[in-house]
Short mmCIF file of C-alpha atoms in Angstrom, two decimals:
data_model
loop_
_atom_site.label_atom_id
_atom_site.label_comp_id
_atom_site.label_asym_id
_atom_site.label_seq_id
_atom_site.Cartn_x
_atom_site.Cartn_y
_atom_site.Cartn_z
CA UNK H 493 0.00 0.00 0.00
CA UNK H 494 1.29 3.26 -1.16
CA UNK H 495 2.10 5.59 1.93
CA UNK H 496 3.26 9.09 2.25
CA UNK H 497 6.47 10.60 4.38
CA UNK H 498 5.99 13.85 6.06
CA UNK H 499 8.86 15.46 8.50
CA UNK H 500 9.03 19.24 10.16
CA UNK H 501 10.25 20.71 12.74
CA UNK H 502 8.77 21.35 16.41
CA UNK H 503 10.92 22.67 19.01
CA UNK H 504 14.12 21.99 17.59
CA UNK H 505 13.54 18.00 16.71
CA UNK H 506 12.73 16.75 13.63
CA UNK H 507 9.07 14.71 13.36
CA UNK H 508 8.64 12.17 10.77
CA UNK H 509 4.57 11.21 10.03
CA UNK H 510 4.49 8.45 7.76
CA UNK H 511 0.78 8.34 6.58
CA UNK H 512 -0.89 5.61 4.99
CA UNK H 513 -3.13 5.68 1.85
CA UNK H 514 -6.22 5.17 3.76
CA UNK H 515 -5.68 6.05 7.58
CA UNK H 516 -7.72 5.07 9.98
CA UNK H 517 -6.99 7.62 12.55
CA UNK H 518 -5.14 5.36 14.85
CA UNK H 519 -1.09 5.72 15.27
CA UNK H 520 2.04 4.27 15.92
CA UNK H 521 4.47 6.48 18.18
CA UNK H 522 7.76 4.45 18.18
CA UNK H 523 10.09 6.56 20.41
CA UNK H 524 13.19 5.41 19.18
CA UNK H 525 14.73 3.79 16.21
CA UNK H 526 12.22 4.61 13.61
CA UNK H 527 13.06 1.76 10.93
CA UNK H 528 14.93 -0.20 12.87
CA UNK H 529 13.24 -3.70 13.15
CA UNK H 530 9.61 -2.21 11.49
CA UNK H 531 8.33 -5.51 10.14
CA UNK H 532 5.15 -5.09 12.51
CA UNK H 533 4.75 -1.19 12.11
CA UNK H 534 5.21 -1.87 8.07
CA UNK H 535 2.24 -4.46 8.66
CA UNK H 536 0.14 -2.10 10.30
CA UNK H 537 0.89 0.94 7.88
CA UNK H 538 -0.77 -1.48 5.52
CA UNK H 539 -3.79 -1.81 7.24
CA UNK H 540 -4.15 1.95 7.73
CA UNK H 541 -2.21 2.83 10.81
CA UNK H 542 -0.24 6.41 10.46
CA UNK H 543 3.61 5.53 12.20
CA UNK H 544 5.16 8.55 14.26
CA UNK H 545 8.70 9.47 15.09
CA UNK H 546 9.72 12.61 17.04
CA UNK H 547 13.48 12.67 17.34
CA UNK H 548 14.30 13.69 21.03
CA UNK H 549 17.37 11.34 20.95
CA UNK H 550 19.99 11.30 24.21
CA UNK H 551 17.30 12.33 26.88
CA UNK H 552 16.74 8.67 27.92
CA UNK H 553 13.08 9.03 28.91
CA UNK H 554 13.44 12.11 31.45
CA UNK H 555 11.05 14.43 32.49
CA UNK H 556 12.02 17.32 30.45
CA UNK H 557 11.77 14.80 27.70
CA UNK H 558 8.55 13.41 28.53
CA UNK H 559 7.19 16.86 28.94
CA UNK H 560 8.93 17.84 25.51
CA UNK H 561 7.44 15.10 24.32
CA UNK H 562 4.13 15.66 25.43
CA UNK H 563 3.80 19.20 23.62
CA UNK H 564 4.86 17.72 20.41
CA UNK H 565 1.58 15.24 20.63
CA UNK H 566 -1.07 18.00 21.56
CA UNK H 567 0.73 19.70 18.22
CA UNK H 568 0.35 16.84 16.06
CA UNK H 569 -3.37 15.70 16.84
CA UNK H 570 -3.60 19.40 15.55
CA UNK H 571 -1.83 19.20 12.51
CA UNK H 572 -3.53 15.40 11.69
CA UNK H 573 -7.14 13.78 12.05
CA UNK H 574 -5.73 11.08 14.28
CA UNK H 575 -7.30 10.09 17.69
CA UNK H 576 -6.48 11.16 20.75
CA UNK H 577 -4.09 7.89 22.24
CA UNK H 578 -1.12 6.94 20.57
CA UNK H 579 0.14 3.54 20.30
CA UNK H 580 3.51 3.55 21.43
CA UNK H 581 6.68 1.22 20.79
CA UNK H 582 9.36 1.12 23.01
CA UNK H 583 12.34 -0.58 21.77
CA UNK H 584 15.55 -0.75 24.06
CA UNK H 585 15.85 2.50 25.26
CA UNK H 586 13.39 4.03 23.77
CA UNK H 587 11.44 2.02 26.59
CA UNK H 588 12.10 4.57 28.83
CA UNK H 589 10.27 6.87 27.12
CA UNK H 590 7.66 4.67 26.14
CA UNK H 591 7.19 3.18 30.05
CA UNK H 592 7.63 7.14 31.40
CA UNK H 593 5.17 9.05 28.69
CA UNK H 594 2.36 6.36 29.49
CA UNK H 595 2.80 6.71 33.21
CA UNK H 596 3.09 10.44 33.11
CA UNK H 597 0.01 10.77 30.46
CA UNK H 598 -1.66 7.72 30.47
CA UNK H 599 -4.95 9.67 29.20
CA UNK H 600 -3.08 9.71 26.22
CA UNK H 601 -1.81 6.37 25.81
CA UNK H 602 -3.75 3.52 24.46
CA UNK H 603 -1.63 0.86 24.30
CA UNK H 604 2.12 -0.18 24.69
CA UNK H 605 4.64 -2.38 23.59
CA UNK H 606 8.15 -2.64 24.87
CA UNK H 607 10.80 -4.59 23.15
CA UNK H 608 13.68 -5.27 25.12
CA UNK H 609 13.72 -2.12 27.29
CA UNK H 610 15.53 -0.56 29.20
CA UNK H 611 13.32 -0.41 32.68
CA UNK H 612 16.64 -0.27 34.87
CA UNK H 613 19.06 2.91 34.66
CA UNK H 614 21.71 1.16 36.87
CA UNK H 615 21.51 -1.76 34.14
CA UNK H 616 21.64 0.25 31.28
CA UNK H 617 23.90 2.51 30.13
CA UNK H 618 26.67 0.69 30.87
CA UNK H 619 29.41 2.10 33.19
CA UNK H 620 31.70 5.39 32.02
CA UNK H 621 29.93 5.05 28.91
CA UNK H 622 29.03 7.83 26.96
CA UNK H 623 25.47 7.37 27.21
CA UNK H 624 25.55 7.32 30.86
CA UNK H 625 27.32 10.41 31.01
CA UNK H 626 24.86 11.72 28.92
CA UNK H 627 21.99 10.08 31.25
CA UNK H 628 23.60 11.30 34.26
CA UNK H 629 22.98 15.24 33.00
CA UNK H 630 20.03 14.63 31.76
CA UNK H 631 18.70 13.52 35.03
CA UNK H 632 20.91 15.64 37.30
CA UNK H 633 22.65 12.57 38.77
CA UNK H 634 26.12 11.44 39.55
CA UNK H 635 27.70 8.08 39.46
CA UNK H 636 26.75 8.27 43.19
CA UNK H 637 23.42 9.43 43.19
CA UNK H 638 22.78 7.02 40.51
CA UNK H 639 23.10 3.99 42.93
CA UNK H 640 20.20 5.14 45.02
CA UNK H 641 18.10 6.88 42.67
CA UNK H 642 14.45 5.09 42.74
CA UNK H 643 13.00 6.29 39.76
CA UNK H 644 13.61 4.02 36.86
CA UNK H 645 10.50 2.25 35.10
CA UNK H 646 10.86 -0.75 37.29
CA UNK H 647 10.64 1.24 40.84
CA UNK H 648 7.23 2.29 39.57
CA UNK H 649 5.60 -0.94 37.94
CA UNK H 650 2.83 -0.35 40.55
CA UNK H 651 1.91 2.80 39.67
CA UNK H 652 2.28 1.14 36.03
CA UNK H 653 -0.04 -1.52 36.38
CA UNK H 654 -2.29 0.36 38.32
CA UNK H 655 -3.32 2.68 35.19
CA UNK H 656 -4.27 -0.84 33.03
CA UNK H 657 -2.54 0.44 29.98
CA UNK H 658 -2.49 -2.85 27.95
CA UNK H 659 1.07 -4.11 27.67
CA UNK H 660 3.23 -6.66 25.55
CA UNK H 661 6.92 -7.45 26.46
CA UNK H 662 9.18 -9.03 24.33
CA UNK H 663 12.53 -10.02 25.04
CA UNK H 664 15.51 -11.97 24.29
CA UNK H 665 16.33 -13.97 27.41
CA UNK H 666 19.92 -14.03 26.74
CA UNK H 667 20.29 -9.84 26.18
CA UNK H 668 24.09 -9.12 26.82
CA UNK H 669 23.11 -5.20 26.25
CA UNK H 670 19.99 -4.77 28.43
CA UNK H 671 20.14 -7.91 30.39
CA UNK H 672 16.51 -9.51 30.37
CA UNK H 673 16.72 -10.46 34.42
CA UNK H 674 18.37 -6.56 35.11
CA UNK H 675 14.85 -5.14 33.20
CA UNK H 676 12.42 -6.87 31.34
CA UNK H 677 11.93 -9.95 33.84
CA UNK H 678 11.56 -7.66 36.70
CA UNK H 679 8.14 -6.43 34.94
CA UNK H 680 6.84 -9.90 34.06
CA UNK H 681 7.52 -11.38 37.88
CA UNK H 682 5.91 -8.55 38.97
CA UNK H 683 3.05 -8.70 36.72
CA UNK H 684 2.70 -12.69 37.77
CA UNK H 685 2.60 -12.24 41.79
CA UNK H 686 0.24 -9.00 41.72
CA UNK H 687 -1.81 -11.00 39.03
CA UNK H 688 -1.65 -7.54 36.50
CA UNK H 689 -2.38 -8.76 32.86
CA UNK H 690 0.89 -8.46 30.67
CA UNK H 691 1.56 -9.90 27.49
CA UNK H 692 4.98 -11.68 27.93
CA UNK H 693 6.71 -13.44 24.87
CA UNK H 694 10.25 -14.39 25.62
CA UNK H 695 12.99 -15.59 22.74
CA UNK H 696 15.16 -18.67 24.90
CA UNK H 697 18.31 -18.12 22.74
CA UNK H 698 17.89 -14.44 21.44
CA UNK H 699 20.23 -11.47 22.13
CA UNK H 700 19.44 -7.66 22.22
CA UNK H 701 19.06 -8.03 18.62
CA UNK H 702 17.33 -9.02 16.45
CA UNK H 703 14.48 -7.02 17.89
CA UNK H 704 10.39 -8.04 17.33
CA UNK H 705 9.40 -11.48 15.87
CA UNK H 706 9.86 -13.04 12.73
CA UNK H 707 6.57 -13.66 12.82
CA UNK H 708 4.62 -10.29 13.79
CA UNK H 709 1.31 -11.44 13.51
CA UNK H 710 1.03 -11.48 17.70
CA UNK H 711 2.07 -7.96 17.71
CA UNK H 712 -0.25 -6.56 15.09
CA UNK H 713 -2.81 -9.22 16.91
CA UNK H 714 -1.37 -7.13 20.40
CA UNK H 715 -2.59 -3.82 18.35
CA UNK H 716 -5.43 -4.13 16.93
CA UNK H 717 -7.16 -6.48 19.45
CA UNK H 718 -10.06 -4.73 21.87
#
């Protein structure tokens, strides 16, 4: 199905609107890595689903990003005919923005999927990296601060849950980047003992990458499913 590409500016970042040839007014807001790993978002483009991008790269979820984030959606349901909740992807660390934007505005969320997050910032970025340095500004920490700090995505799974935002998790079980037991198993125990509803589909020999399924069809099931 033909679709059309549309990118401007809004506050300094770049937005890319990819809109199908027949939208149905529902959306895809993958908050990182537009293209990477699109099989399902391709999928649902084809059955009339408009994909979203807003490039607030190196903010790693925070709250100025979140709130950044959250001016560049009222914008866009005023520059489209799309409905109110987005569907949003969260794919390594573009989990944290996916996990943080639906707890912060969950009126606005409909649905979310999370593909080997990151849901642990003293799991991910790794050590004297770059990115942590860059993590560490971003949310006013230091490499000492960081050890206590309580306010990664899996401190608040029970605010999380609470909102009953559906949710699918996938995950590579052997992740040597975002280690599955460090993030994305801390969501499904949790899930399990308070008895929350969470999609879980785990990949036994898979690493960080590849990311999604080979076969998407439970994802775009996931989406379009009541």
């Amino acid at each position: 199905m033909n679709s059309t590409t549309q990118q401007f500016d809004f506050a300094g970042h770049t937005a890319t609107v990819i809109v199908p040839e027949k939208p149905n007014g529902k959306w895809i807001w993958k908050t990182e890595f537009l293209h990477a790993f699109d099989a399902a978002e391709q999928a649902l483009l084809d059955r009339g689903y408009t994909r979203v991008y807003y490039e607030v790269s190196d903010r790693y979820g925070s709250f100025g990003a979140i709130r950044l984030m959250h001016r560049f959606h009222l914008e866009l349901l005023k520059r489209y005919p799309l409905r109110r909740e987005a569907i949003l992807f969260g794919f390594s660390r573009g989990g944290l923005y996916a996990f943080n934007y639906a707890i912060t505005y969950p009126e606005y969320v409909d649905k979310v999927y999370l593909d080997a997050p990151v849901l642990n910032l003293r799991s991910w970025p790794h050590d004297g990296s770059p990115e942590q340095a860059q993590l560490l500004r971003e949310y006013h920490l230091d490499t000492n601060t960081l050890k206590t700090f309580c306010g990664s995505p899996k401190d608040r799974l029970g605010e999380y849950f609470s909102l009953n935002i559906p949710t699918l998790l996938i995950a590579g079980e052997k992740d040597t980047t975002v280690p599955y037991p460090e993030n994305g198993k801390i969501m499904a125990e949790y899930a399990e003992v308070h008895k929350y509803p969470l999609t879980v589909i785990t990949k036994p020999d898979c690493d960080h990458h590849p990311h999604s399924l080979t076969d998407v069809t439970p994802i775009v099931d996931f989406v379009e499913g009541n």
